[in-house]
Amino acid sequence: MSRVRYILLVAVMALLSVACQRRPIEENFLRVYLDLDIEREILNYEPGKKEPGLMRVAFFDAKTKEYLSHDFVSSEGGYIFAPHGDVDMVVYNIEAGDTHVRNYYSWWEMEAYTDEISEQQRSRFTRYLQSRVDTRPSYDMICLTPGHLYVAREQNIHIPEYVPEGLFIIKTTAKTEVESWTVEVNGITGMEWVSSVSMMISGQVGTYFVAADQDSTVPVALYFDVAGAQRNSTAMTARFETFGREKSSGDMALLSILFSDTNGHPYLYNFDVSDQMENNPEQRIVLNVDINIPKPEIGGGFKPDVDDWKEHEYDINI
């Protein structure tokens, strides 16, 4: 019996010894605290109470940009496991609407993007694109609009190996890298015959390099729907989010508005809004037009040939 008691006593002492060795290391790491602030004043957008949600905190070597570690905190910050030494840090929200982040172990290639639209959504514009044989670069990729991506960056932070007293605090502010634009279209008649409205705007930035803070040079078109609540008898408003205007390709910002009447007939109107996306601090596009959606014919319906498209293209003098 005494032998069993001796073995148990040795086992307990061994466990306590291991625990005592590990506890100071763990506590040392937990003495790094991220004091995170979120810039919530966004033009043409009101963040929800839960935004931006969970944040990823990634650390890289300050000289080589080699990935070191990452952790997660709330939008208010918190205690984090962090490597010691000279590091660069990037913080971003992982819940950003349709925005995703890939290559997140690479400082230079960490990239935010949105998926291409579904085949069903694309088919609404496909016949138009085929009939026009349009070679606009943006139309190679038609994507969903991005959600607001809040990013904070701090470089050359020196985190000591040991923090004998108190906390090592990293203070930073995360700001959105996405713009919110409004679209206002006035001068529409026949809105009572409209069942749905979709819009697409070309010449937009396709992806954004999160840690490097650079826009890609890939132009895309962004697709978004106009809800019924955003339409009245003579006008409608909409909002879209974008990483910004892509200029290197020379692609115009063409706003395509696709109306579908109650019989399924499409009416497509195009407006060059490139000038309105330049030097526009209000980020507001206004179109005063003369659009008439005729009353659908009784017994009509969608006819699957290109000639059914009602195409109109306008140049707007700003």
PDB file of C-alpha atoms in Angstrom:
ATOM      1  CA  MET A   1       0.000   0.000   0.000  1.00  0.00           C
ATOM      2  CA  SER A   2       2.829   2.394   0.881  1.00  0.00           C
ATOM      3  CA  ARG A   3       4.464   1.632  -2.495  1.00  0.00           C
ATOM      4  CA  VAL A   4       1.284   2.645  -4.357  1.00  0.00           C
ATOM      5  CA  ARG A   5       1.066   5.800  -2.263  1.00  0.00           C
ATOM      6  CA  TYR A   6       4.694   6.603  -3.092  1.00  0.00           C
ATOM      7  CA  ILE A   7       4.090   6.163  -6.848  1.00  0.00           C
ATOM      8  CA  LEU A   8       1.032   8.427  -6.731  1.00  0.00           C
ATOM      9  CA  LEU A   9       2.967  11.074  -4.814  1.00  0.00           C
ATOM     10  CA  VAL A  10       5.777  11.017  -7.390  1.00  0.00           C
ATOM     11  CA  ALA A  11       3.262  11.310 -10.236  1.00  0.00           C
ATOM     12  CA  VAL A  12       1.558  14.306  -8.631  1.00  0.00           C
ATOM     13  CA  MET A  13       4.900  16.034  -8.043  1.00  0.00           C
ATOM     14  CA  ALA A  14       5.875  15.455 -11.682  1.00  0.00           C
ATOM     15  CA  LEU A  15       2.630  17.001 -12.935  1.00  0.00           C
ATOM     16  CA  LEU A  16       3.025  19.986 -10.658  1.00  0.00           C
ATOM     17  CA  SER A  17       6.579  20.444 -11.846  1.00  0.00           C
ATOM     18  CA  VAL A  18       5.510  20.520 -15.524  1.00  0.00           C
ATOM     19  CA  ALA A  19       2.668  22.900 -14.732  1.00  0.00           C
ATOM     20  CA  CYS A  20       4.971  25.225 -12.861  1.00  0.00           C
ATOM     21  CA  GLN A  21       7.376  25.284 -15.784  1.00  0.00           C
ATOM     22  CA  ARG A  22       4.712  26.135 -18.378  1.00  0.00           C
ATOM     23  CA  ARG A  23       2.661  28.702 -16.480  1.00  0.00           C
ATOM     24  CA  PRO A  24       5.131  31.652 -16.648  1.00  0.00           C
ATOM     25  CA  ILE A  25       5.547  31.209 -20.422  1.00  0.00           C
ATOM     26  CA  GLU A  26       1.799  31.182 -20.998  1.00  0.00           C
ATOM     27  CA  GLU A  27       1.234  34.202 -18.787  1.00  0.00           C
ATOM     28  CA  ASN A  28       4.001  36.081 -20.568  1.00  0.00           C
ATOM     29  CA  PHE A  29       2.346  35.617 -23.950  1.00  0.00           C
ATOM     30  CA  LEU A  30      -1.021  36.663 -22.524  1.00  0.00           C
ATOM     31  CA  ARG A  31       0.449  39.959 -21.371  1.00  0.00           C
ATOM     32  CA  VAL A  32       0.295  41.286 -24.931  1.00  0.00           C
ATOM     33  CA  TYR A  33      -2.937  43.222 -25.388  1.00  0.00           C
ATOM     34  CA  LEU A  34      -4.387  44.611 -28.620  1.00  0.00           C
ATOM     35  CA  ASP A  35      -6.196  47.896 -28.003  1.00  0.00           C
ATOM     36  CA  LEU A  36      -8.276  48.063 -31.182  1.00  0.00           C
ATOM     37  CA  ASP A  37     -10.445  50.931 -32.327  1.00  0.00           C
ATOM     38  CA  ILE A  38     -12.803  50.773 -35.332  1.00  0.00           C
ATOM     39  CA  GLU A  39     -13.386  53.842 -37.509  1.00  0.00           C
ATOM     40  CA  ARG A  40     -17.146  53.631 -38.058  1.00  0.00           C
ATOM     41  CA  GLU A  41     -17.781  56.928 -39.835  1.00  0.00           C
ATOM     42  CA  ILE A  42     -18.230  55.737 -43.417  1.00  0.00           C
ATOM     43  CA  LEU A  43     -19.660  57.902 -46.182  1.00  0.00           C
ATOM     44  CA  ASN A  44     -23.025  56.626 -47.509  1.00  0.00           C
ATOM     45  CA  TYR A  45     -23.020  53.686 -45.094  1.00  0.00           C
ATOM     46  CA  GLU A  46     -24.192  52.929 -41.566  1.00  0.00           C
ATOM     47  CA  PRO A  47     -22.364  50.022 -39.894  1.00  0.00           C
ATOM     48  CA  GLY A  48     -24.528  47.604 -37.967  1.00  0.00           C
ATOM     49  CA  LYS A  49     -24.117  47.010 -34.252  1.00  0.00           C
ATOM     50  CA  LYS A  50     -22.358  43.668 -34.779  1.00  0.00           C
ATOM     51  CA  GLU A  51     -19.955  44.897 -37.437  1.00  0.00           C
ATOM     52  CA  PRO A  52     -17.180  44.202 -38.106  1.00  0.00           C
ATOM     53  CA  GLY A  53     -17.280  40.992 -36.048  1.00  0.00           C
ATOM     54  CA  LEU A  54     -14.325  38.700 -35.427  1.00  0.00           C
ATOM     55  CA  MET A  55     -10.893  40.123 -36.323  1.00  0.00           C
ATOM     56  CA  ARG A  56      -7.800  38.187 -37.418  1.00  0.00           C
ATOM     57  CA  VAL A  57      -4.452  39.473 -36.125  1.00  0.00           C
ATOM     58  CA  ALA A  58      -1.455  38.278 -38.178  1.00  0.00           C
ATOM     59  CA  PHE A  59       2.229  38.842 -37.418  1.00  0.00           C
ATOM     60  CA  PHE A  60       5.144  38.846 -39.869  1.00  0.00           C
ATOM     61  CA  ASP A  61       8.874  39.346 -39.471  1.00  0.00           C
ATOM     62  CA  ALA A  62       9.592  43.058 -39.914  1.00  0.00           C
ATOM     63  CA  LYS A  63      12.609  42.457 -42.169  1.00  0.00           C
ATOM     64  CA  THR A  64      11.840  39.323 -44.165  1.00  0.00           C
ATOM     65  CA  LYS A  65       8.005  39.549 -44.093  1.00  0.00           C
ATOM     66  CA  GLU A  66       7.971  35.862 -43.149  1.00  0.00           C
ATOM     67  CA  TYR A  67       4.718  34.719 -41.537  1.00  0.00           C
ATOM     68  CA  LEU A  68       5.069  34.153 -37.782  1.00  0.00           C
ATOM     69  CA  SER A  69       1.672  33.613 -36.161  1.00  0.00           C
ATOM     70  CA  HIS A  70      -1.916  34.782 -35.914  1.00  0.00           C
ATOM     71  CA  ASP A  71      -4.711  35.051 -33.384  1.00  0.00           C
ATOM     72  CA  PHE A  72      -8.328  36.236 -33.242  1.00  0.00           C
ATOM     73  CA  VAL A  73     -10.007  38.950 -31.197  1.00  0.00           C
ATOM     74  CA  SER A  74     -13.307  40.803 -31.123  1.00  0.00           C
ATOM     75  CA  SER A  75     -13.706  44.197 -32.763  1.00  0.00           C
ATOM     76  CA  GLU A  76     -12.801  45.735 -29.411  1.00  0.00           C
ATOM     77  CA  GLY A  77      -9.463  43.927 -29.222  1.00  0.00           C
ATOM     78  CA  GLY A  78      -8.212  41.754 -26.364  1.00  0.00           C
ATOM     79  CA  TYR A  79      -5.354  39.570 -25.144  1.00  0.00           C
ATOM     80  CA  ILE A  80      -3.404  37.897 -27.940  1.00  0.00           C
ATOM     81  CA  PHE A  81      -0.623  35.379 -28.381  1.00  0.00           C
ATOM     82  CA  ALA A  82       2.125  37.330 -30.127  1.00  0.00           C
ATOM     83  CA  PRO A  83       5.717  36.549 -31.127  1.00  0.00           C
ATOM     84  CA  HIS A  84       8.524  38.583 -29.623  1.00  0.00           C
ATOM     85  CA  GLY A  85      11.010  40.584 -31.619  1.00  0.00           C
ATOM     86  CA  ASP A  86      10.585  43.116 -34.435  1.00  0.00           C
ATOM     87  CA  VAL A  87       7.325  42.391 -36.213  1.00  0.00           C
ATOM     88  CA  ASP A  88       4.771  43.796 -38.634  1.00  0.00           C
ATOM     89  CA  MET A  89       1.093  43.330 -37.849  1.00  0.00           C
ATOM     90  CA  VAL A  90      -2.061  43.398 -39.937  1.00  0.00           C
ATOM     91  CA  VAL A  91      -5.589  43.170 -38.517  1.00  0.00           C
ATOM     92  CA  TYR A  92      -8.765  42.641 -40.567  1.00  0.00           C
ATOM     93  CA  ASN A  93     -12.311  41.371 -40.078  1.00  0.00           C
ATOM     94  CA  ILE A  94     -13.088  37.886 -41.337  1.00  0.00           C
ATOM     95  CA  GLU A  95     -16.835  38.604 -41.581  1.00  0.00           C
ATOM     96  CA  ALA A  96     -17.138  41.187 -44.355  1.00  0.00           C
ATOM     97  CA  GLY A  97     -20.225  40.385 -46.384  1.00  0.00           C
ATOM     98  CA  ASP A  98     -19.206  38.806 -49.693  1.00  0.00           C
ATOM     99  CA  THR A  99     -15.544  39.737 -49.217  1.00  0.00           C
ATOM    100  CA  HIS A 100     -13.073  36.877 -48.739  1.00  0.00           C
ATOM    101  CA  VAL A 101      -9.332  36.885 -48.036  1.00  0.00           C
ATOM    102  CA  ARG A 102      -6.885  34.400 -49.570  1.00  0.00           C
ATOM    103  CA  ASN A 103      -3.121  33.849 -49.304  1.00  0.00           C
ATOM    104  CA  TYR A 104      -3.342  34.998 -45.699  1.00  0.00           C
ATOM    105  CA  TYR A 105       0.097  33.592 -44.784  1.00  0.00           C
ATOM    106  CA  SER A 106       1.824  35.983 -47.196  1.00  0.00           C
ATOM    107  CA  TRP A 107       2.344  39.682 -46.470  1.00  0.00           C
ATOM    108  CA  TRP A 108       2.600  40.588 -50.158  1.00  0.00           C
ATOM    109  CA  GLU A 109      -0.074  38.252 -51.533  1.00  0.00           C
ATOM    110  CA  MET A 110      -2.763  38.496 -48.842  1.00  0.00           C
ATOM    111  CA  GLU A 111      -5.665  39.431 -51.102  1.00  0.00           C
ATOM    112  CA  ALA A 112      -9.291  40.445 -50.561  1.00  0.00           C
ATOM    113  CA  TYR A 113     -11.742  39.545 -53.315  1.00  0.00           C
ATOM    114  CA  THR A 114     -15.370  38.721 -54.074  1.00  0.00           C
ATOM    115  CA  ASP A 115     -16.771  35.774 -56.002  1.00  0.00           C
ATOM    116  CA  GLU A 116     -18.041  36.020 -59.531  1.00  0.00           C
ATOM    117  CA  ILE A 117     -21.807  36.214 -59.814  1.00  0.00           C
ATOM    118  CA  SER A 118     -23.874  33.086 -60.364  1.00  0.00           C
ATOM    119  CA  GLU A 119     -24.738  31.810 -63.828  1.00  0.00           C
ATOM    120  CA  GLN A 120     -28.350  32.814 -63.208  1.00  0.00           C
ATOM    121  CA  GLN A 121     -27.341  36.396 -62.438  1.00  0.00           C
ATOM    122  CA  ARG A 122     -24.873  36.523 -65.327  1.00  0.00           C
ATOM    123  CA  SER A 123     -27.453  35.216 -67.784  1.00  0.00           C
ATOM    124  CA  ARG A 124     -29.470  38.399 -67.262  1.00  0.00           C
ATOM    125  CA  PHE A 125     -26.696  40.331 -69.030  1.00  0.00           C
ATOM    126  CA  THR A 126     -25.206  37.561 -71.209  1.00  0.00           C
ATOM    127  CA  ARG A 127     -27.458  38.081 -74.214  1.00  0.00           C
ATOM    128  CA  TYR A 128     -26.647  41.771 -74.187  1.00  0.00           C
ATOM    129  CA  LEU A 129     -22.920  41.107 -74.058  1.00  0.00           C
ATOM    130  CA  GLN A 130     -23.130  38.553 -76.872  1.00  0.00           C
ATOM    131  CA  SER A 131     -25.255  40.782 -79.078  1.00  0.00           C
ATOM    132  CA  ARG A 132     -22.854  43.695 -78.667  1.00  0.00           C
ATOM    133  CA  VAL A 133     -19.711  41.527 -78.977  1.00  0.00           C
ATOM    134  CA  ASP A 134     -18.426  43.754 -76.213  1.00  0.00           C
ATOM    135  CA  THR A 135     -14.709  43.472 -75.424  1.00  0.00           C
ATOM    136  CA  ARG A 136     -14.718  45.748 -72.380  1.00  0.00           C
ATOM    137  CA  PRO A 137     -12.044  44.267 -70.025  1.00  0.00           C
ATOM    138  CA  SER A 138     -14.302  44.464 -66.974  1.00  0.00           C
ATOM    139  CA  TYR A 139     -16.818  42.083 -68.501  1.00  0.00           C
ATOM    140  CA  ASP A 140     -14.365  39.198 -68.362  1.00  0.00           C
ATOM    141  CA  MET A 141     -15.253  39.061 -64.669  1.00  0.00           C
ATOM    142  CA  ILE A 142     -18.577  40.160 -63.208  1.00  0.00           C
ATOM    143  CA  CYS A 143     -18.376  39.996 -59.421  1.00  0.00           C
ATOM    144  CA  LEU A 144     -20.423  40.619 -56.320  1.00  0.00           C
ATOM    145  CA  THR A 145     -19.911  43.910 -54.542  1.00  0.00           C
ATOM    146  CA  PRO A 146     -17.530  43.711 -51.547  1.00  0.00           C
ATOM    147  CA  GLY A 147     -18.553  44.114 -47.932  1.00  0.00           C
ATOM    148  CA  HIS A 148     -16.703  46.600 -45.770  1.00  0.00           C
ATOM    149  CA  LEU A 149     -13.235  45.314 -44.935  1.00  0.00           C
ATOM    150  CA  TYR A 150     -11.756  47.005 -41.850  1.00  0.00           C
ATOM    151  CA  VAL A 151      -7.948  46.903 -41.826  1.00  0.00           C
ATOM    152  CA  ALA A 152      -5.263  48.090 -39.401  1.00  0.00           C
ATOM    153  CA  ARG A 153      -1.518  47.885 -40.043  1.00  0.00           C
ATOM    154  CA  GLU A 154       1.417  48.519 -37.737  1.00  0.00           C
ATOM    155  CA  GLN A 155       5.023  47.988 -38.802  1.00  0.00           C
ATOM    156  CA  ASN A 156       8.298  47.642 -36.911  1.00  0.00           C
ATOM    157  CA  ILE A 157       6.733  46.852 -33.553  1.00  0.00           C
ATOM    158  CA  HIS A 158       9.275  45.618 -31.009  1.00  0.00           C
ATOM    159  CA  ILE A 159       7.644  43.099 -28.682  1.00  0.00           C
ATOM    160  CA  PRO A 160       9.946  42.159 -25.748  1.00  0.00           C
ATOM    161  CA  GLU A 161      10.519  38.494 -25.001  1.00  0.00           C
ATOM    162  CA  TYR A 162       9.451  38.936 -21.401  1.00  0.00           C
ATOM    163  CA  VAL A 163       7.022  41.376 -19.831  1.00  0.00           C
ATOM    164  CA  PRO A 164       7.839  41.139 -16.121  1.00  0.00           C
ATOM    165  CA  GLU A 165       5.253  43.684 -14.994  1.00  0.00           C
ATOM    166  CA  GLY A 166       2.020  44.986 -16.442  1.00  0.00           C
ATOM    167  CA  LEU A 167       0.979  44.597 -20.096  1.00  0.00           C
ATOM    168  CA  PHE A 168       2.573  45.215 -23.450  1.00  0.00           C
ATOM    169  CA  ILE A 169      -0.148  47.145 -25.296  1.00  0.00           C
ATOM    170  CA  ILE A 170      -0.434  47.528 -29.060  1.00  0.00           C
ATOM    171  CA  LYS A 171      -2.836  50.338 -29.954  1.00  0.00           C
ATOM    172  CA  THR A 172      -4.194  50.630 -33.492  1.00  0.00           C
ATOM    173  CA  THR A 173      -7.226  51.742 -35.516  1.00  0.00           C
ATOM    174  CA  ALA A 174      -8.924  49.745 -38.270  1.00  0.00           C
ATOM    175  CA  LYS A 175     -10.510  51.639 -41.168  1.00  0.00           C
ATOM    176  CA  THR A 176     -12.535  50.381 -44.096  1.00  0.00           C
ATOM    177  CA  GLU A 177     -10.803  49.844 -47.441  1.00  0.00           C
ATOM    178  CA  VAL A 178     -14.137  49.791 -49.297  1.00  0.00           C
ATOM    179  CA  GLU A 179     -16.070  52.760 -50.703  1.00  0.00           C
ATOM    180  CA  SER A 180     -19.871  53.072 -50.621  1.00  0.00           C
ATOM    181  CA  TRP A 181     -21.401  54.851 -53.629  1.00  0.00           C
ATOM    182  CA  THR A 182     -25.015  55.880 -54.204  1.00  0.00           C
ATOM    183  CA  VAL A 183     -26.805  55.929 -57.550  1.00  0.00           C
ATOM    184  CA  GLU A 184     -29.829  58.169 -58.181  1.00  0.00           C
ATOM    185  CA  VAL A 185     -31.803  57.832 -61.416  1.00  0.00           C
ATOM    186  CA  ASN A 186     -34.552  60.390 -62.157  1.00  0.00           C
ATOM    187  CA  GLY A 187     -36.993  60.617 -65.066  1.00  0.00           C
ATOM    188  CA  ILE A 188     -38.473  57.112 -65.346  1.00  0.00           C
ATOM    189  CA  THR A 189     -42.029  56.477 -66.490  1.00  0.00           C
ATOM    190  CA  GLY A 190     -43.806  53.143 -66.550  1.00  0.00           C
ATOM    191  CA  MET A 191     -42.291  52.002 -63.293  1.00  0.00           C
ATOM    192  CA  GLU A 192     -45.580  50.292 -62.472  1.00  0.00           C
ATOM    193  CA  TRP A 193     -44.779  47.747 -65.204  1.00  0.00           C
ATOM    194  CA  VAL A 194     -41.338  46.930 -63.756  1.00  0.00           C
ATOM    195  CA  SER A 195     -40.894  43.691 -61.813  1.00  0.00           C
ATOM    196  CA  SER A 196     -37.146  43.908 -61.137  1.00  0.00           C
ATOM    197  CA  VAL A 197     -34.117  46.132 -61.697  1.00  0.00           C
ATOM    198  CA  SER A 198     -30.454  45.116 -61.714  1.00  0.00           C
ATOM    199  CA  MET A 199     -27.362  47.214 -62.253  1.00  0.00           C
ATOM    200  CA  MET A 200     -23.804  46.549 -63.298  1.00  0.00           C
ATOM    201  CA  ILE A 201     -20.899  48.994 -63.267  1.00  0.00           C
ATOM    202  CA  SER A 202     -17.650  48.303 -65.096  1.00  0.00           C
ATOM    203  CA  GLY A 203     -14.119  49.600 -64.574  1.00  0.00           C
ATOM    204  CA  GLN A 204     -13.836  48.741 -60.874  1.00  0.00           C
ATOM    205  CA  VAL A 205     -10.920  47.353 -58.851  1.00  0.00           C
ATOM    206  CA  GLY A 206     -11.169  43.568 -58.740  1.00  0.00           C
ATOM    207  CA  THR A 207      -9.075  42.689 -55.681  1.00  0.00           C
ATOM    208  CA  TYR A 208      -7.169  44.424 -52.894  1.00  0.00           C
ATOM    209  CA  PHE A 209      -3.883  43.395 -51.251  1.00  0.00           C
ATOM    210  CA  VAL A 210      -4.674  43.710 -47.561  1.00  0.00           C
ATOM    211  CA  ALA A 211      -1.265  43.844 -45.853  1.00  0.00           C
ATOM    212  CA  ALA A 212       0.580  45.588 -48.701  1.00  0.00           C
ATOM    213  CA  ASP A 213      -2.227  48.193 -48.976  1.00  0.00           C
ATOM    214  CA  GLN A 214      -2.399  48.093 -52.785  1.00  0.00           C
ATOM    215  CA  ASP A 215      -5.202  47.802 -55.311  1.00  0.00           C
ATOM    216  CA  SER A 216      -4.846  45.153 -57.970  1.00  0.00           C
ATOM    217  CA  THR A 217      -4.837  46.128 -61.646  1.00  0.00           C
ATOM    218  CA  VAL A 218      -7.546  43.606 -62.516  1.00  0.00           C
ATOM    219  CA  PRO A 219     -10.697  45.435 -63.721  1.00  0.00           C
ATOM    220  CA  VAL A 220     -14.075  43.893 -62.985  1.00  0.00           C
ATOM    221  CA  ALA A 221     -17.721  44.774 -63.327  1.00  0.00           C
ATOM    222  CA  LEU A 222     -19.798  44.771 -60.142  1.00  0.00           C
ATOM    223  CA  TYR A 223     -23.376  43.483 -60.108  1.00  0.00           C
ATOM    224  CA  PHE A 224     -26.079  44.624 -57.688  1.00  0.00           C
ATOM    225  CA  ASP A 225     -29.882  44.530 -57.509  1.00  0.00           C
ATOM    226  CA  VAL A 226     -32.236  47.427 -56.779  1.00  0.00           C
ATOM    227  CA  ALA A 227     -34.779  46.522 -54.106  1.00  0.00           C
ATOM    228  CA  GLY A 228     -38.431  47.410 -54.548  1.00  0.00           C
ATOM    229  CA  ALA A 229     -38.230  49.783 -51.580  1.00  0.00           C
ATOM    230  CA  GLN A 230     -35.629  51.803 -53.477  1.00  0.00           C
ATOM    231  CA  ARG A 231     -37.995  52.548 -56.367  1.00  0.00           C
ATOM    232  CA  ASN A 232     -40.905  54.953 -56.746  1.00  0.00           C
ATOM    233  CA  SER A 233     -43.070  56.041 -59.674  1.00  0.00           C
ATOM    234  CA  THR A 234     -40.448  58.222 -61.394  1.00  0.00           C
ATOM    235  CA  ALA A 235     -37.066  57.540 -59.779  1.00  0.00           C
ATOM    236  CA  MET A 236     -34.947  55.014 -57.966  1.00  0.00           C
ATOM    237  CA  THR A 237     -31.884  54.937 -55.763  1.00  0.00           C
ATOM    238  CA  ALA A 238     -29.304  52.242 -55.150  1.00  0.00           C
ATOM    239  CA  ARG A 239     -25.993  51.741 -53.384  1.00  0.00           C
ATOM    240  CA  PHE A 240     -22.965  49.692 -54.276  1.00  0.00           C
ATOM    241  CA  GLU A 241     -19.650  48.991 -52.587  1.00  0.00           C
ATOM    242  CA  THR A 242     -16.322  48.889 -54.406  1.00  0.00           C
ATOM    243  CA  PHE A 243     -12.598  48.618 -53.706  1.00  0.00           C
ATOM    244  CA  GLY A 244     -12.347  51.687 -55.931  1.00  0.00           C
ATOM    245  CA  ARG A 245     -12.108  52.822 -59.540  1.00  0.00           C
ATOM    246  CA  GLU A 246      -9.603  50.833 -61.646  1.00  0.00           C
ATOM    247  CA  LYS A 247      -7.763  53.181 -64.001  1.00  0.00           C
ATOM    248  CA  SER A 248      -4.742  51.325 -65.373  1.00  0.00           C
ATOM    249  CA  SER A 249      -6.776  49.321 -67.927  1.00  0.00           C
ATOM    250  CA  GLY A 250      -8.364  52.442 -69.431  1.00  0.00           C
ATOM    251  CA  ASP A 251     -11.766  50.808 -69.053  1.00  0.00           C
ATOM    252  CA  MET A 252     -14.698  53.216 -68.698  1.00  0.00           C
ATOM    253  CA  ALA A 253     -17.102  53.120 -65.793  1.00  0.00           C
ATOM    254  CA  LEU A 254     -20.232  52.098 -67.676  1.00  0.00           C
ATOM    255  CA  LEU A 255     -23.370  51.835 -65.574  1.00  0.00           C
ATOM    256  CA  SER A 256     -25.793  49.328 -67.110  1.00  0.00           C
ATOM    257  CA  ILE A 257     -29.383  49.354 -65.825  1.00  0.00           C
ATOM    258  CA  LEU A 258     -31.506  46.336 -66.682  1.00  0.00           C
ATOM    259  CA  PHE A 259     -35.277  46.606 -66.226  1.00  0.00           C
ATOM    260  CA  SER A 260     -37.489  43.528 -66.474  1.00  0.00           C
ATOM    261  CA  ASP A 261     -41.193  44.119 -66.957  1.00  0.00           C
ATOM    262  CA  THR A 262     -43.991  41.981 -65.568  1.00  0.00           C
ATOM    263  CA  ASN A 263     -43.914  39.801 -68.707  1.00  0.00           C
ATOM    264  CA  GLY A 264     -40.182  39.218 -68.447  1.00  0.00           C
ATOM    265  CA  HIS A 265     -39.106  41.546 -71.274  1.00  0.00           C
ATOM    266  CA  PRO A 266     -35.722  43.210 -70.618  1.00  0.00           C
ATOM    267  CA  TYR A 267     -34.937  46.871 -71.254  1.00  0.00           C
ATOM    268  CA  LEU A 268     -31.286  47.802 -70.929  1.00  0.00           C
ATOM    269  CA  TYR A 269     -29.850  51.325 -70.683  1.00  0.00           C
ATOM    270  CA  ASN A 270     -26.157  52.243 -70.527  1.00  0.00           C
ATOM    271  CA  PHE A 271     -24.566  55.377 -69.115  1.00  0.00           C
ATOM    272  CA  ASP A 272     -20.915  56.374 -69.109  1.00  0.00           C
ATOM    273  CA  VAL A 273     -20.371  57.615 -65.552  1.00  0.00           C
ATOM    274  CA  SER A 274     -16.568  57.706 -65.686  1.00  0.00           C
ATOM    275  CA  ASP A 275     -16.501  61.469 -65.085  1.00  0.00           C
ATOM    276  CA  GLN A 276     -18.813  61.143 -62.086  1.00  0.00           C
ATOM    277  CA  MET A 277     -16.388  58.728 -60.432  1.00  0.00           C
ATOM    278  CA  GLU A 278     -13.584  61.297 -60.632  1.00  0.00           C
ATOM    279  CA  ASN A 279     -13.091  63.945 -57.935  1.00  0.00           C
ATOM    280  CA  ASN A 280     -16.465  63.209 -56.396  1.00  0.00           C
ATOM    281  CA  PRO A 281     -16.149  63.554 -52.603  1.00  0.00           C
ATOM    282  CA  GLU A 282     -19.843  62.753 -52.108  1.00  0.00           C
ATOM    283  CA  GLN A 283     -19.448  59.415 -53.936  1.00  0.00           C
ATOM    284  CA  ARG A 284     -22.853  60.011 -55.502  1.00  0.00           C
ATOM    285  CA  ILE A 285     -23.832  59.295 -59.110  1.00  0.00           C
ATOM    286  CA  VAL A 286     -26.873  61.208 -60.412  1.00  0.00           C
ATOM    287  CA  LEU A 287     -28.572  60.499 -63.732  1.00  0.00           C
ATOM    288  CA  ASN A 288     -31.402  62.633 -65.122  1.00  0.00           C
ATOM    289  CA  VAL A 289     -32.829  60.545 -67.938  1.00  0.00           C
ATOM    290  CA  ASP A 290     -35.878  59.981 -70.123  1.00  0.00           C
ATOM    291  CA  ILE A 291     -36.708  56.315 -69.717  1.00  0.00           C
ATOM    292  CA  ASN A 292     -40.133  54.896 -70.558  1.00  0.00           C
ATOM    293  CA  ILE A 293     -41.045  51.289 -69.786  1.00  0.00           C
ATOM    294  CA  PRO A 294     -44.099  50.499 -71.948  1.00  0.00           C
ATOM    295  CA  LYS A 295     -47.096  48.583 -70.704  1.00  0.00           C
ATOM    296  CA  PRO A 296     -46.556  44.866 -71.400  1.00  0.00           C
ATOM    297  CA  GLU A 297     -48.613  43.332 -74.179  1.00  0.00           C
ATOM    298  CA  ILE A 298     -51.312  40.925 -73.089  1.00  0.00           C
ATOM    299  CA  GLY A 299     -50.249  37.384 -73.808  1.00  0.00           C
ATOM    300  CA  GLY A 300     -46.643  38.462 -74.224  1.00  0.00           C
ATOM    301  CA  GLY A 301     -43.649  36.786 -72.712  1.00  0.00           C
ATOM    302  CA  PHE A 302     -39.960  36.411 -73.019  1.00  0.00           C
ATOM    303  CA  LYS A 303     -38.782  35.469 -76.502  1.00  0.00           C
ATOM    304  CA  PRO A 304     -35.313  33.909 -76.575  1.00  0.00           C
ATOM    305  CA  ASP A 305     -33.717  35.907 -79.355  1.00  0.00           C
ATOM    306  CA  VAL A 306     -31.420  38.898 -79.330  1.00  0.00           C
ATOM    307  CA  ASP A 307     -33.822  41.146 -81.237  1.00  0.00           C
ATOM    308  CA  ASP A 308     -36.102  41.367 -78.200  1.00  0.00           C
ATOM    309  CA  TRP A 309     -33.566  43.494 -76.345  1.00  0.00           C
ATOM    310  CA  LYS A 310     -34.437  47.150 -76.092  1.00  0.00           C
ATOM    311  CA  GLU A 311     -30.962  48.705 -75.997  1.00  0.00           C
ATOM    312  CA  HIS A 312     -30.274  52.367 -75.364  1.00  0.00           C
ATOM    313  CA  GLU A 313     -26.921  54.042 -74.824  1.00  0.00           C
ATOM    314  CA  TYR A 314     -26.505  57.608 -73.642  1.00  0.00           C
ATOM    315  CA  ASP A 315     -23.718  60.115 -73.129  1.00  0.00           C
ATOM    316  CA  ILE A 316     -24.428  62.260 -70.099  1.00  0.00           C
ATOM    317  CA  ASN A 317     -23.068  65.817 -70.038  1.00  0.00           C
ATOM    318  CA  ILE A 318     -21.843  66.602 -66.532  1.00  0.00           C
TER     319      ILE A 318
END
